[in-house]
Structure formats: C-alpha cells, structure tokens
mmCIF file of C-alpha atoms and ligand atoms in Angstrom:
data_model
loop_
_atom_site.group_PDB
_atom_site.id
_atom_site.type_symbol
_atom_site.label_atom_id
_atom_site.label_comp_id
_atom_site.label_asym_id
_atom_site.label_seq_id
_atom_site.Cartn_x
_atom_site.Cartn_y
_atom_site.Cartn_z
ATOM 1 C CA UNK A 156 13.224 -52.926 -47.256
ATOM 2 C CA UNK A 157 11.136 -50.251 -45.534
ATOM 3 C CA UNK A 158 12.798 -48.299 -42.787
ATOM 4 C CA UNK A 159 11.132 -46.918 -39.643
ATOM 5 C CA UNK A 160 10.904 -43.183 -39.101
ATOM 6 C CA UNK A 161 13.107 -42.144 -36.182
ATOM 7 C CA UNK A 162 12.276 -39.306 -33.786
ATOM 8 C CA UNK A 163 14.933 -37.257 -31.966
ATOM 9 C CA UNK A 164 15.905 -38.991 -28.732
ATOM 10 C CA UNK A 165 14.316 -37.214 -25.772
ATOM 11 C CA UNK A 166 16.716 -35.758 -23.242
ATOM 12 C CA UNK A 167 15.927 -35.569 -19.523
ATOM 13 C CA UNK A 168 14.969 -32.221 -18.082
ATOM 14 C CA UNK A 169 15.874 -28.571 -18.466
ATOM 15 C CA UNK A 170 16.739 -25.708 -16.133
ATOM 16 C CA UNK A 171 17.715 -22.060 -16.244
ATOM 17 C CA UNK A 172 21.523 -22.056 -15.947
ATOM 18 C CA UNK A 173 22.089 -18.306 -15.696
ATOM 19 C CA UNK A 174 20.494 -14.874 -16.009
ATOM 20 C CA UNK A 175 21.757 -11.519 -17.255
ATOM 21 C CA UNK A 176 20.239 -8.086 -17.664
ATOM 22 C CA UNK A 177 20.780 -4.665 -19.218
ATOM 23 C CA UNK A 178 18.708 -1.540 -18.573
ATOM 24 C CA UNK A 179 18.413 1.587 -20.718
ATOM 25 C CA UNK A 180 21.288 3.956 -19.889
ATOM 26 C CA UNK A 181 19.099 6.849 -18.733
ATOM 27 C CA UNK A 182 16.587 7.288 -15.923
ATOM 28 C CA UNK A 183 13.404 9.343 -16.471
ATOM 29 C CA UNK A 184 11.639 10.322 -13.219
ATOM 30 C CA UNK A 185 7.885 10.975 -13.073
ATOM 31 C CA UNK A 186 8.446 14.727 -12.843
ATOM 32 C CA UNK A 187 9.897 14.740 -16.371
ATOM 33 C CA UNK A 188 6.684 13.295 -17.858
ATOM 34 C CA UNK A 189 3.760 14.801 -15.940
ATOM 35 C CA UNK A 190 3.255 18.239 -17.569
ATOM 36 C CA UNK A 191 1.884 17.179 -21.016
ATOM 37 C CA UNK A 192 -0.484 14.602 -19.423
ATOM 38 C CA UNK A 193 -1.766 16.796 -16.580
ATOM 39 C CA UNK A 194 -0.572 14.234 -14.030
ATOM 40 C CA UNK A 195 1.676 14.326 -10.970
ATOM 41 C CA UNK A 196 4.505 12.390 -9.377
ATOM 42 C CA UNK A 197 2.125 11.575 -6.522
ATOM 43 C CA UNK A 198 -0.615 10.191 -8.885
ATOM 44 C CA UNK A 199 1.801 7.971 -10.801
ATOM 45 C CA UNK A 200 3.394 6.618 -7.601
ATOM 46 C CA UNK A 201 -0.010 5.903 -6.017
ATOM 47 C CA UNK A 202 -1.640 4.304 -9.093
ATOM 48 C CA UNK A 203 1.354 2.395 -10.516
ATOM 49 C CA UNK A 204 4.161 2.324 -7.929
ATOM 50 C CA UNK A 205 6.572 3.788 -10.493
ATOM 51 C CA UNK A 206 9.044 6.419 -9.243
ATOM 52 C CA UNK A 207 11.340 6.479 -12.263
ATOM 53 C CA UNK A 208 11.882 4.379 -15.358
ATOM 54 C CA UNK A 209 14.959 3.378 -17.375
ATOM 55 C CA UNK A 210 15.090 4.760 -20.896
ATOM 56 C CA UNK A 211 17.723 4.305 -23.554
ATOM 57 C CA UNK A 212 19.182 7.274 -25.412
ATOM 58 C CA UNK A 213 18.650 7.647 -29.154
ATOM 59 C CA UNK A 214 21.854 5.800 -30.068
ATOM 60 C CA UNK A 215 21.203 2.766 -27.807
ATOM 61 C CA UNK A 216 19.008 0.351 -29.749
ATOM 62 C CA UNK A 217 16.923 -2.654 -28.742
ATOM 63 C CA UNK A 218 19.442 -5.043 -30.319
ATOM 64 C CA UNK A 219 22.227 -3.404 -28.259
ATOM 65 C CA UNK A 220 20.269 -4.045 -25.057
ATOM 66 C CA UNK A 221 19.521 -7.618 -26.201
ATOM 67 C CA UNK A 222 23.181 -8.263 -27.019
ATOM 68 C CA UNK A 223 24.376 -6.938 -23.658
ATOM 69 C CA UNK A 224 21.886 -8.990 -21.640
ATOM 70 C CA UNK A 225 22.490 -12.107 -23.761
ATOM 71 C CA UNK A 226 26.265 -11.852 -23.520
ATOM 72 C CA UNK A 227 26.056 -11.414 -19.755
ATOM 73 C CA UNK A 228 23.806 -14.448 -19.306
ATOM 74 C CA UNK A 229 26.148 -16.629 -21.416
ATOM 75 C CA UNK A 230 29.227 -15.439 -19.506
ATOM 76 C CA UNK A 231 27.503 -16.093 -16.180
ATOM 77 C CA UNK A 232 26.537 -19.593 -17.364
ATOM 78 C CA UNK A 233 30.236 -20.296 -17.958
ATOM 79 C CA UNK A 234 29.623 -21.871 -21.347
ATOM 80 C CA UNK A 235 31.215 -21.124 -24.702
ATOM 81 C CA UNK A 236 28.831 -18.893 -26.725
ATOM 82 C CA UNK A 237 29.365 -21.321 -29.613
ATOM 83 C CA UNK A 238 27.499 -23.918 -27.527
ATOM 84 C CA UNK A 239 24.259 -21.881 -27.802
ATOM 85 C CA UNK A 240 22.307 -23.703 -30.490
ATOM 86 C CA UNK A 241 19.044 -21.707 -30.371
ATOM 87 C CA UNK A 242 18.439 -17.992 -29.743
ATOM 88 C CA UNK A 243 14.864 -16.839 -29.091
ATOM 89 C CA UNK A 244 14.277 -13.085 -28.899
ATOM 90 C CA UNK A 245 10.944 -11.975 -27.421
ATOM 91 C CA UNK A 246 10.174 -8.390 -28.382
ATOM 92 C CA UNK A 247 7.454 -6.015 -29.545
ATOM 93 C CA UNK A 248 9.842 -3.189 -30.347
ATOM 94 C CA UNK A 249 12.159 -4.535 -33.043
ATOM 95 C CA UNK A 250 11.457 -2.006 -35.767
ATOM 96 C CA UNK A 251 11.618 -4.097 -38.930
ATOM 97 C CA UNK A 252 9.521 -7.110 -39.924
ATOM 98 C CA UNK A 253 12.500 -8.817 -41.533
ATOM 99 C CA UNK A 254 15.170 -9.948 -40.842
ATOM 100 C CA UNK A 255 14.364 -10.824 -37.234
ATOM 101 C CA UNK A 256 16.444 -9.499 -34.327
ATOM 102 C CA UNK A 257 17.481 -12.897 -32.933
ATOM 103 C CA UNK A 258 19.848 -13.938 -35.777
ATOM 104 C CA UNK A 259 21.592 -10.562 -35.551
ATOM 105 C CA UNK A 260 22.043 -10.893 -31.792
ATOM 106 C CA UNK A 261 23.132 -14.548 -32.204
ATOM 107 C CA UNK A 262 25.910 -13.462 -34.592
ATOM 108 C CA UNK A 263 26.993 -10.601 -32.336
ATOM 109 C CA UNK A 264 27.361 -12.785 -29.243
ATOM 110 C CA UNK A 265 29.140 -15.561 -31.164
ATOM 111 C CA UNK A 266 26.476 -18.243 -30.818
ATOM 112 C CA UNK A 267 26.974 -21.418 -32.834
ATOM 113 C CA UNK A 268 27.307 -20.389 -36.531
ATOM 114 C CA UNK A 269 24.415 -22.735 -37.235
ATOM 115 C CA UNK A 270 22.271 -21.608 -34.290
ATOM 116 C CA UNK A 271 18.549 -21.467 -35.008
ATOM 117 C CA UNK A 272 17.378 -17.943 -34.195
ATOM 118 C CA UNK A 273 13.951 -16.360 -34.320
ATOM 119 C CA UNK A 274 11.804 -13.649 -32.740
ATOM 120 C CA UNK A 275 8.526 -14.114 -30.931
ATOM 121 C CA UNK A 276 5.961 -11.412 -30.246
ATOM 122 C CA UNK A 277 3.674 -12.405 -27.392
ATOM 123 C CA UNK A 278 3.576 -8.937 -25.828
ATOM 124 C CA UNK A 279 4.557 -8.830 -22.183
ATOM 125 C CA UNK A 280 4.240 -12.643 -22.020
ATOM 126 C CA UNK A 281 7.021 -13.116 -24.598
ATOM 127 C CA UNK A 282 9.835 -14.156 -22.246
ATOM 128 C CA UNK A 283 7.673 -16.751 -20.466
ATOM 129 C CA UNK A 284 6.549 -18.083 -23.875
ATOM 130 C CA UNK A 285 10.256 -18.360 -24.748
ATOM 131 C CA UNK A 286 11.107 -20.224 -21.547
ATOM 132 C CA UNK A 287 8.266 -22.659 -22.287
ATOM 133 C CA UNK A 288 9.621 -23.230 -25.800
ATOM 134 C CA UNK A 289 13.214 -23.652 -24.592
ATOM 135 C CA UNK A 290 12.143 -26.199 -21.974
ATOM 136 C CA UNK A 291 10.157 -28.180 -24.561
ATOM 137 C CA UNK A 292 12.984 -28.100 -27.129
ATOM 138 C CA UNK A 293 15.613 -29.318 -24.693
ATOM 139 C CA UNK A 294 13.458 -32.112 -23.301
ATOM 140 C CA UNK A 295 12.503 -33.123 -26.854
ATOM 141 C CA UNK A 296 16.157 -33.313 -27.879
ATOM 142 C CA UNK A 297 15.803 -30.470 -30.416
ATOM 143 C CA UNK A 298 18.338 -28.216 -28.657
ATOM 144 C CA UNK A 299 20.935 -28.351 -25.882
ATOM 145 C CA UNK A 300 21.499 -24.707 -24.867
ATOM 146 C CA UNK A 301 18.846 -22.099 -25.644
ATOM 147 C CA UNK A 302 19.367 -18.388 -25.045
ATOM 148 C CA UNK A 303 16.000 -16.709 -24.326
ATOM 149 C CA UNK A 304 16.116 -12.914 -24.448
ATOM 150 C CA UNK A 305 13.309 -10.478 -23.693
ATOM 151 C CA UNK A 306 14.320 -7.079 -25.083
ATOM 152 C CA UNK A 307 12.459 -3.815 -25.573
ATOM 153 C CA UNK A 308 13.032 -0.200 -26.425
ATOM 154 C CA UNK A 309 9.444 0.803 -25.707
ATOM 155 C CA UNK A 310 10.281 4.516 -25.489
ATOM 156 C CA UNK A 311 10.207 4.483 -29.310
ATOM 157 C CA UNK A 312 6.452 3.830 -28.996
ATOM 158 C CA UNK A 313 5.816 6.447 -26.294
ATOM 159 C CA UNK A 314 3.713 9.555 -26.969
ATOM 160 C CA UNK A 315 4.486 12.259 -24.383
ATOM 161 C CA UNK A 316 0.834 13.443 -24.525
ATOM 162 C CA UNK A 317 -0.706 9.987 -23.949
ATOM 163 C CA UNK A 318 -2.164 9.318 -20.477
ATOM 164 C CA UNK A 319 -2.896 5.605 -20.995
ATOM 165 C CA UNK A 320 0.461 3.803 -21.187
ATOM 166 C CA UNK A 321 3.346 6.017 -22.343
ATOM 167 C CA UNK A 322 4.270 7.169 -18.822
ATOM 168 C CA UNK A 323 4.649 3.514 -17.728
ATOM 169 C CA UNK A 324 6.853 2.099 -20.476
ATOM 170 C CA UNK A 325 10.636 1.690 -20.342
ATOM 171 C CA UNK A 326 13.682 0.141 -22.033
ATOM 172 C CA UNK A 327 15.755 -2.921 -21.114
ATOM 173 C CA UNK A 328 16.618 -6.546 -21.812
ATOM 174 C CA UNK A 329 16.827 -9.675 -19.693
ATOM 175 C CA UNK A 330 18.211 -13.039 -20.778
ATOM 176 C CA UNK A 331 18.317 -16.645 -19.598
ATOM 177 C CA UNK A 332 20.500 -19.534 -20.716
ATOM 178 C CA UNK A 333 18.411 -22.699 -20.558
ATOM 179 C CA UNK A 334 20.239 -26.024 -20.645
ATOM 180 C CA UNK A 335 19.971 -29.730 -19.792
ATOM 181 C CA UNK A 336 19.383 -30.953 -16.230
ATOM 182 C CA UNK A 337 19.110 -34.203 -14.275
ATOM 183 C CA UNK A 338 16.133 -32.913 -12.270
ATOM 184 C CA UNK A 339 13.186 -30.760 -13.441
ATOM 185 C CA UNK A 340 14.127 -27.066 -13.244
ATOM 186 C CA UNK A 341 11.216 -25.661 -15.265
ATOM 187 C CA UNK A 342 7.642 -26.680 -14.573
ATOM 188 C CA UNK A 343 4.956 -27.043 -17.280
ATOM 189 C CA UNK A 344 4.049 -23.780 -18.999
ATOM 190 C CA UNK A 345 0.389 -22.728 -18.833
ATOM 191 C CA UNK A 346 -0.201 -20.311 -21.682
ATOM 192 C CA UNK A 347 -2.881 -18.834 -23.898
ATOM 193 C CA UNK A 348 -4.286 -15.704 -25.510
ATOM 194 C CA UNK A 349 -7.576 -13.960 -26.234
ATOM 195 C CA UNK A 350 -7.428 -12.061 -29.502
ATOM 196 C CA UNK A 351 -11.105 -11.128 -29.272
ATOM 197 C CA UNK A 352 -9.898 -8.378 -26.895
ATOM 198 C CA UNK A 353 -6.821 -7.415 -28.895
ATOM 199 C CA UNK A 354 -7.969 -3.780 -28.976
ATOM 200 C CA UNK A 355 -7.315 -3.149 -25.274
ATOM 201 C CA UNK A 356 -3.528 -2.892 -25.780
ATOM 202 C CA UNK A 357 -2.674 -1.709 -29.262
ATOM 203 C CA UNK A 358 -1.074 0.941 -31.473
ATOM 204 C CA UNK A 359 -2.583 4.205 -32.716
ATOM 205 C CA UNK A 360 -1.883 3.258 -36.361
ATOM 206 C CA UNK A 361 -0.521 0.425 -38.460
ATOM 207 C CA UNK A 362 2.269 0.750 -41.026
ATOM 208 C CA UNK A 363 -0.414 0.370 -43.722
ATOM 209 C CA UNK A 364 -2.162 3.455 -42.319
ATOM 210 C CA UNK A 365 1.127 5.306 -42.768
ATOM 211 C CA UNK A 366 1.515 3.977 -46.329
ATOM 212 C CA UNK A 367 -2.037 4.818 -47.385
ATOM 213 C CA UNK A 368 -2.277 8.238 -45.724
ATOM 214 C CA UNK A 369 -3.934 10.891 -47.909
ATOM 215 C CA UNK A 370 -1.534 13.304 -49.555
ATOM 216 C CA UNK A 371 -1.213 16.377 -47.378
ATOM 217 C CA UNK A 372 -2.340 14.649 -44.156
ATOM 218 C CA UNK A 373 0.434 12.251 -43.159
ATOM 219 C CA UNK A 374 -0.294 9.675 -40.448
ATOM 220 C CA UNK A 375 1.882 10.272 -37.377
ATOM 221 C CA UNK A 376 4.438 7.798 -36.034
ATOM 222 C CA UNK A 377 2.435 4.932 -34.423
ATOM 223 C CA UNK A 378 2.485 4.893 -30.620
ATOM 224 C CA UNK A 379 1.125 2.531 -27.942
ATOM 225 C CA UNK A 380 -2.262 2.838 -26.245
ATOM 226 C CA UNK A 381 -4.168 0.770 -23.688
ATOM 227 C CA UNK A 382 -7.536 0.678 -22.008
ATOM 228 C CA UNK A 383 -5.915 0.526 -18.582
ATOM 229 C CA UNK A 384 -8.930 -0.305 -16.390
ATOM 230 C CA UNK A 385 -10.016 -3.143 -18.789
ATOM 231 C CA UNK A 386 -6.533 -4.654 -18.758
ATOM 232 C CA UNK A 387 -6.406 -4.266 -14.990
ATOM 233 C CA UNK A 388 -9.705 -6.116 -14.491
ATOM 234 C CA UNK A 389 -8.748 -8.865 -16.945
ATOM 235 C CA UNK A 390 -5.355 -9.433 -15.279
ATOM 236 C CA UNK A 391 -6.888 -9.638 -11.808
ATOM 237 C CA UNK A 392 -9.597 -12.076 -12.990
ATOM 238 C CA UNK A 393 -7.425 -14.281 -15.219
ATOM 239 C CA UNK A 394 -3.875 -14.450 -13.876
ATOM 240 C CA UNK A 395 -4.531 -15.954 -10.414
ATOM 241 C CA UNK A 396 -6.269 -18.926 -12.156
ATOM 242 C CA UNK A 397 -3.415 -19.294 -14.635
ATOM 243 C CA UNK A 398 -0.830 -19.054 -11.838
ATOM 244 C CA UNK A 399 -2.563 -21.723 -9.760
ATOM 245 C CA UNK A 400 -2.786 -24.004 -12.821
ATOM 246 C CA UNK A 401 0.986 -23.611 -13.354
ATOM 247 C CA UNK A 402 1.683 -24.374 -9.692
ATOM 248 C CA UNK A 403 -0.636 -27.382 -9.805
ATOM 249 C CA UNK A 404 0.876 -28.657 -13.079
ATOM 250 C CA UNK A 405 4.297 -28.527 -11.392
ATOM 251 C CA UNK A 406 2.968 -30.785 -8.623
ATOM 252 C CA UNK A 407 3.233 -27.977 -6.068
ATOM 253 C CA UNK A 408 1.031 -25.964 -3.733
ATOM 254 C CA UNK A 409 1.025 -22.119 -3.562
ATOM 255 C CA UNK A 410 2.695 -22.441 -0.151
ATOM 256 C CA UNK A 411 5.740 -24.042 -1.858
ATOM 257 C CA UNK A 412 6.515 -20.867 -3.820
ATOM 258 C CA UNK A 413 9.465 -18.906 -2.406
ATOM 259 C CA UNK A 414 9.676 -16.076 -4.949
ATOM 260 C CA UNK A 415 6.934 -14.306 -6.943
ATOM 261 C CA UNK A 416 8.070 -12.736 -10.249
ATOM 262 C CA UNK A 417 5.026 -11.456 -12.154
ATOM 263 C CA UNK A 418 5.144 -9.111 -15.144
ATOM 264 C CA UNK A 419 6.156 -5.676 -13.872
ATOM 265 C CA UNK A 420 3.176 -3.650 -15.143
ATOM 266 C CA UNK A 421 1.835 -1.965 -12.036
ATOM 267 C CA UNK A 422 2.686 -2.418 -8.345
ATOM 268 C CA UNK A 423 -0.997 -2.435 -7.365
ATOM 269 C CA UNK A 424 -1.659 -5.327 -9.768
ATOM 270 C CA UNK A 425 1.410 -7.183 -8.438
ATOM 271 C CA UNK A 426 0.188 -6.857 -4.839
ATOM 272 C CA UNK A 427 -3.397 -7.820 -5.661
ATOM 273 C CA UNK A 428 -2.356 -10.842 -7.737
ATOM 274 C CA UNK A 429 -0.025 -12.006 -4.970
ATOM 275 C CA UNK A 430 -2.822 -11.842 -2.411
ATOM 276 C CA UNK A 431 -5.208 -13.800 -4.681
ATOM 277 C CA UNK A 432 -2.790 -16.650 -5.450
ATOM 278 C CA UNK A 433 -2.413 -17.471 -1.761
ATOM 279 C CA UNK A 434 1.343 -17.825 -1.370
ATOM 280 C CA UNK A 435 3.112 -17.659 2.018
ATOM 281 C CA UNK A 436 3.418 -14.302 3.811
ATOM 282 C CA UNK A 437 7.201 -14.472 3.533
ATOM 283 C CA UNK A 438 7.229 -14.980 -0.265
ATOM 284 C CA UNK A 439 9.749 -12.631 -1.919
ATOM 285 C CA UNK A 440 7.911 -10.315 -4.354
ATOM 286 C CA UNK A 441 9.694 -8.733 -7.343
ATOM 287 C CA UNK A 442 9.250 -4.943 -7.424
ATOM 288 C CA UNK A 443 11.573 -3.917 -10.249
ATOM 289 C CA UNK A 444 8.685 -1.792 -11.652
ATOM 290 C CA UNK A 445 9.436 0.939 -9.078
ATOM 291 C CA UNK A 446 12.620 2.217 -10.677
ATOM 292 C CA UNK A 447 12.883 0.307 -13.964
ATOM 293 C CA UNK A 448 9.302 0.799 -15.239
ATOM 294 C CA UNK A 449 7.412 -1.576 -17.527
ATOM 295 C CA UNK A 450 9.768 -3.218 -20.038
ATOM 296 C CA UNK A 451 7.194 -5.640 -21.524
ATOM 297 C CA UNK A 452 8.951 -8.858 -22.664
ATOM 298 C CA UNK A 453 12.054 -7.902 -20.627
ATOM 299 C CA UNK A 454 10.285 -7.298 -17.337
ATOM 300 C CA UNK A 455 10.257 -10.838 -15.880
ATOM 301 C CA UNK A 456 13.940 -11.704 -16.569
ATOM 302 C CA UNK A 457 15.047 -8.232 -15.419
ATOM 303 C CA UNK A 458 13.103 -8.600 -12.178
ATOM 304 C CA UNK A 459 14.536 -12.115 -11.692
ATOM 305 C CA UNK A 460 18.167 -11.182 -12.360
ATOM 306 C CA UNK A 461 17.881 -8.267 -9.933
ATOM 307 C CA UNK A 462 16.476 -10.375 -7.090
ATOM 308 C CA UNK A 463 19.370 -12.819 -7.448
ATOM 309 C CA UNK A 464 22.039 -10.186 -8.045
ATOM 310 C CA UNK A 465 21.010 -8.197 -4.975
ATOM 311 C CA UNK A 466 20.647 -11.333 -2.836
ATOM 312 C CA UNK A 467 16.901 -10.827 -2.187
ATOM 313 C CA UNK A 468 16.309 -14.299 -3.656
ATOM 314 C CA UNK A 469 18.629 -17.310 -3.654
ATOM 315 C CA UNK A 470 19.719 -19.990 -6.097
ATOM 316 C CA UNK A 471 17.575 -23.115 -5.846
ATOM 317 C CA UNK A 472 14.431 -21.333 -4.643
ATOM 318 C CA UNK A 473 11.141 -22.011 -6.417
ATOM 319 C CA UNK A 474 9.874 -18.984 -8.333
ATOM 320 C CA UNK A 475 6.441 -18.487 -9.877
ATOM 321 C CA UNK A 476 6.880 -16.291 -12.944
ATOM 322 C CA UNK A 477 4.337 -15.066 -15.450
ATOM 323 C CA UNK A 478 3.739 -12.474 -18.137
ATOM 324 C CA UNK A 479 0.507 -11.021 -19.555
ATOM 325 C CA UNK A 480 -0.400 -8.233 -21.928
ATOM 326 C CA UNK A 481 -1.011 -7.431 -25.608
ATOM 327 C CA UNK A 482 -3.085 -9.964 -27.587
ATOM 328 C CA UNK A 483 -4.188 -10.787 -24.117
ATOM 329 C CA UNK A 484 -1.403 -13.356 -24.336
ATOM 330 C CA UNK A 485 -0.248 -14.879 -21.063
ATOM 331 C CA UNK A 486 2.166 -17.568 -19.865
ATOM 332 C CA UNK A 487 3.132 -18.857 -16.426
ATOM 333 C CA UNK A 488 5.553 -21.435 -15.096
ATOM 334 C CA UNK A 489 7.356 -22.369 -11.879
ATOM 335 C CA UNK A 490 11.153 -22.356 -12.220
ATOM 336 C CA UNK A 491 14.037 -23.142 -9.922
ATOM 337 C CA UNK A 492 16.240 -20.039 -9.685
ATOM 338 C CA UNK A 493 19.741 -20.529 -11.122
ATOM 339 C CA UNK A 494 23.064 -20.274 -9.316
ATOM 340 C CA UNK A 495 24.608 -17.932 -11.848
ATOM 341 C CA UNK A 496 23.684 -14.302 -12.445
ATOM 342 C CA UNK A 497 25.757 -11.616 -14.104
ATOM 343 C CA UNK A 498 26.847 -8.833 -11.753
ATOM 344 C CA UNK A 499 27.295 -6.384 -14.625
ATOM 345 C CA UNK A 500 23.750 -4.928 -14.655
ATOM 346 C CA UNK A 501 24.366 -3.622 -11.133
ATOM 347 C CA UNK A 502 27.098 -1.324 -12.417
ATOM 348 C CA UNK A 503 24.853 0.510 -14.910
HETATM 349 C C1 COA B 2054 -3.108 2.674 -16.600
HETATM 350 C C2 COA B 2054 -3.470 2.639 -15.139
HETATM 351 C C3 COA B 2054 -2.259 2.970 -14.283
HETATM 352 C C4 COA B 2054 -4.540 3.720 -14.854
HETATM 353 O O1 COA B 2054 -4.892 3.663 -13.504
HETATM 354 P P1 COA B 2054 -6.423 3.568 -13.078
HETATM 355 O O2 COA B 2054 -6.433 3.596 -11.613
HETATM 356 O O3 COA B 2054 -7.037 2.384 -13.750
HETATM 357 O O4 COA B 2054 -6.986 4.921 -13.647
HETATM 358 P P2 COA B 2054 -8.375 5.195 -14.426
HETATM 359 O O5 COA B 2054 -8.118 5.076 -15.895
HETATM 360 O O6 COA B 2054 -9.488 4.403 -13.810
HETATM 361 O O7 COA B 2054 -8.580 6.715 -14.079
HETATM 362 C C5 COA B 2054 -8.804 7.174 -12.734
HETATM 363 C C6 COA B 2054 -8.740 8.683 -12.694
HETATM 364 O O8 COA B 2054 -7.388 9.100 -12.970
HETATM 365 C C7 COA B 2054 -7.347 9.930 -14.150
HETATM 366 N N1 COA B 2054 -6.162 9.538 -14.914
HETATM 367 C C8 COA B 2054 -6.044 8.551 -15.842
HETATM 368 N N2 COA B 2054 -4.775 8.489 -16.290
HETATM 369 C C9 COA B 2054 -4.088 9.442 -15.616
HETATM 370 C C10 COA B 2054 -2.737 9.858 -15.618
HETATM 371 N N3 COA B 2054 -1.822 9.273 -16.411
HETATM 372 N N4 COA B 2054 -2.367 10.854 -14.780
HETATM 373 C C11 COA B 2054 -3.283 11.464 -13.976
HETATM 374 N N5 COA B 2054 -4.568 11.101 -13.927
HETATM 375 C C12 COA B 2054 -4.972 10.116 -14.739
HETATM 376 C C13 COA B 2054 -8.634 9.634 -14.889
HETATM 377 O O9 COA B 2054 -9.027 10.735 -15.685
HETATM 378 C C14 COA B 2054 -9.604 9.370 -13.762
HETATM 379 O O10 COA B 2054 -10.038 10.586 -13.218
HETATM 380 P P3 COA B 2054 -11.537 10.768 -12.639
HETATM 381 O O11 COA B 2054 -11.642 9.816 -11.471
HETATM 382 O O12 COA B 2054 -11.590 12.196 -12.249
HETATM 383 O O13 COA B 2054 -12.455 10.385 -13.777
HETATM 384 C C15 COA B 2054 -4.033 1.261 -14.739
HETATM 385 O O14 COA B 2054 -5.325 1.109 -15.305
HETATM 386 C C16 COA B 2054 -3.190 0.101 -15.138
HETATM 387 O O15 COA B 2054 -2.063 -0.019 -14.725
HETATM 388 N N6 COA B 2054 -3.777 -0.869 -15.912
HETATM 389 C C17 COA B 2054 -3.195 -2.123 -16.278
HETATM 390 C C18 COA B 2054 -1.918 -1.993 -17.067
HETATM 391 C C19 COA B 2054 -1.354 -3.353 -17.418
HETATM 392 O O16 COA B 2054 -1.301 -4.246 -16.623
HETATM 393 N N7 COA B 2054 -0.914 -3.522 -18.645
HETATM 394 C C20 COA B 2054 -0.460 -4.821 -19.037
HETATM 395 C C21 COA B 2054 0.465 -4.866 -20.090
HETATM 396 S S1 COA B 2054 1.587 -3.572 -20.262
#
C-alpha cells in the first residue's frame, strides 16, 4: 500500500513576544577618534548624527553580547529558555567560520537541548532577514519559539586611520523572541541583495590574503571599508521602494505606520528615508545611532528595544523596520511592537 507524503501542519500566525538588548560596556566619543583621520566632532555630528558610540572592551566578546541580549529577551518573554527551539544569530563579526556562534549562545542561555541553531550573514540586514525566517518557520509549523539575535563587535574590524567607516561602527546585540499568535504580528518580508555591487562595503583583505602573504611582508589584520557616498545614494534610491512594498504587502498604507525603525547607519539617511516613504508627521523615529553608533545586524533590535524601554513607542503600535548594507542585502517588514521588553539594557 502506498502512503501519502505528509507536510508539517501549518500553524496560524507569528509575532514578536519580547525584545532585549546589550550594548558594549564602553562609550567612545567622537573626540577620541578624530586625530588620526583629520576629522572633527563637528564634522561627524553634522554628517552622521553620531555623538558617541558604544564599544566593548577587549575581554567582552560578540558571543557575550549575544548571550546577554538573548537571555534578556527570553526572560522578558516569560518563557522557559528550554522552549526556544530555534536560535538564529545574525552577525558579520563572529571571528571563526566554524562552529557558528548560534549553537554556542543557544547552549549558554539554556535553549532546548535539541534547538536548531545557525548563523546568518546578511550584513546590516541580518536581523530583519532573521525575523522573516522566524515568521515563516512558525507559520509553516517548523518551529514554535525562535530567538533571533543580531550581535556585533564591529570594533574588531575598525582601523583608527580609516575615514570611510571605522569612526561609525560600534558594538552591541539586540534580540527578539518570536512565537505563535492568533493574529498577524509580522507582515510579509520584502528582501533581496545585489552582489554586483559587493565592493562598496567590504574588507581590506581576505583570510586567504593573510595566508598567502609573501614572506617578509605580512598582510595586516583585515578591517572594514565602504564607499560611503555610493552606499548613501543606493540606500536613498532603493529603500523607500522596498519599504513601501513591505507596507503594501502588509495591507497597510504609509499613514498607518506609528514607529519607524530603519537601520541605524547615519541620521541624515534616516531622516531622508523617512521623508521619502511618506509616513505621518507624528511617526516616532528611532535615533539610537546618536549615542550607540552603527551596530550592523544589531542596530534594528537595539533601536526597537530602546524605544519601548524608554516609553517613546508603545506595545501594539505598528513599526516599519528595515536593514540594508553589505552585499547590498536588504530586508523590510512591518511588525506589531511587543508588550515585553527587558529593562536591563537601561542599567548599562
Ligand atoms: C560615510 C559618510 C558619513 C561620509 O559622508 P559624506 O557626506 O558622504 O562625505 P563624502 O565622502 O562625500 O566627503 C565629503 C567631504 O568630507 C571629507 N571627509 C570624508 N570623510 C571624512 C571624515 N571621516 N572626517 C572628515 N572629513 C571627511 C571628504 O574628504 C570630502 O571633502 P571635500 O569636500 O573637501 O572633498 C556617508 O557617505 C555615509 O554615511 N554613507 C552611507 C553609510 C551607510 O549607510 N552604510 C550602510 C551600511 S553600514
């Protein structure tokens, strides 16, 4: 007798249940960085909005930040860590190709001993990629509680003499517990990439360059670089379209958006994108960039947890969130903000 192949039963909707964050323990103001790049506090504030950025000391690692943010999100969600059945870690700054960071963090926080755990590298879009995956997994019946963590220690990739990106980057982690829901809490994810322009945000060298360096002329530690004006123009041209597609796919209009949480790359970009999307004048705009800096995959969840923790945004509001960056990867979705947020990041 032939049997019929069964698919996993699909399961309703998903929503973000809780958020948590952790920022690098130190704060590095503009003044500390300007001398080797012939810049000034005034230039950096005017061109990027950044006043200071959070940086982790040498003995605080990216997995420590990820663990702290993840633990806080799970505690705020009020669920047993053992009920987390998938851990997704979005990062560009985990320093070893294998094993991945996510299984290590899953074990540290006490996730289900059989939790699936894996890293994704989608640059500054990584967290929003992860939220899209978590939503799809839960609705498809492949998972019940997914912990999505964006975590970076970007200061390891900073070159104090680089004028293009090093003065922007920072360290931190933000995490979301995504779980089942009766009503939609996460709208469709609009995502993509354009690898034909992968050179506009990249590294000075690859590990193979280091390996194959000529004897007597070692290749220096690889650090990050960007073609800032090209990235700026691309973000301004591309992201308003992507944002409107995500709003449309969620069955909404820009005027329905209460809270705007874009990748925290540059305050000028944030303001220009906001104006081009056409949201209401009273939309709450995340500005965590000003004193946290650019934490790549961690920037959207850190900005979100702060808005909720400080009461600038409220549970139940509709937030447009998106990330964009290296690989020219991008992802956007509309989410309903959760009721639970860890207070702990406010004490750091
Ligand atoms: C990096 C960035 C802040 C540079 O700002 P910008 O306004 O584009 O600056 P430009 O590169 O056009 O340079 C303008 C002037 O400032 C100077 N300059 C560039 N970097 C400088 C720095 N760090 N400090 C002081 N002056 C600087 C340039 O030499 C140039 O001088 P000139 O007018 O005399 O020729 C900006 O391009 C940016 O934020 N880009 C997008 C970043 C982003 O979104 N990344 C996404 C993923 S992380």
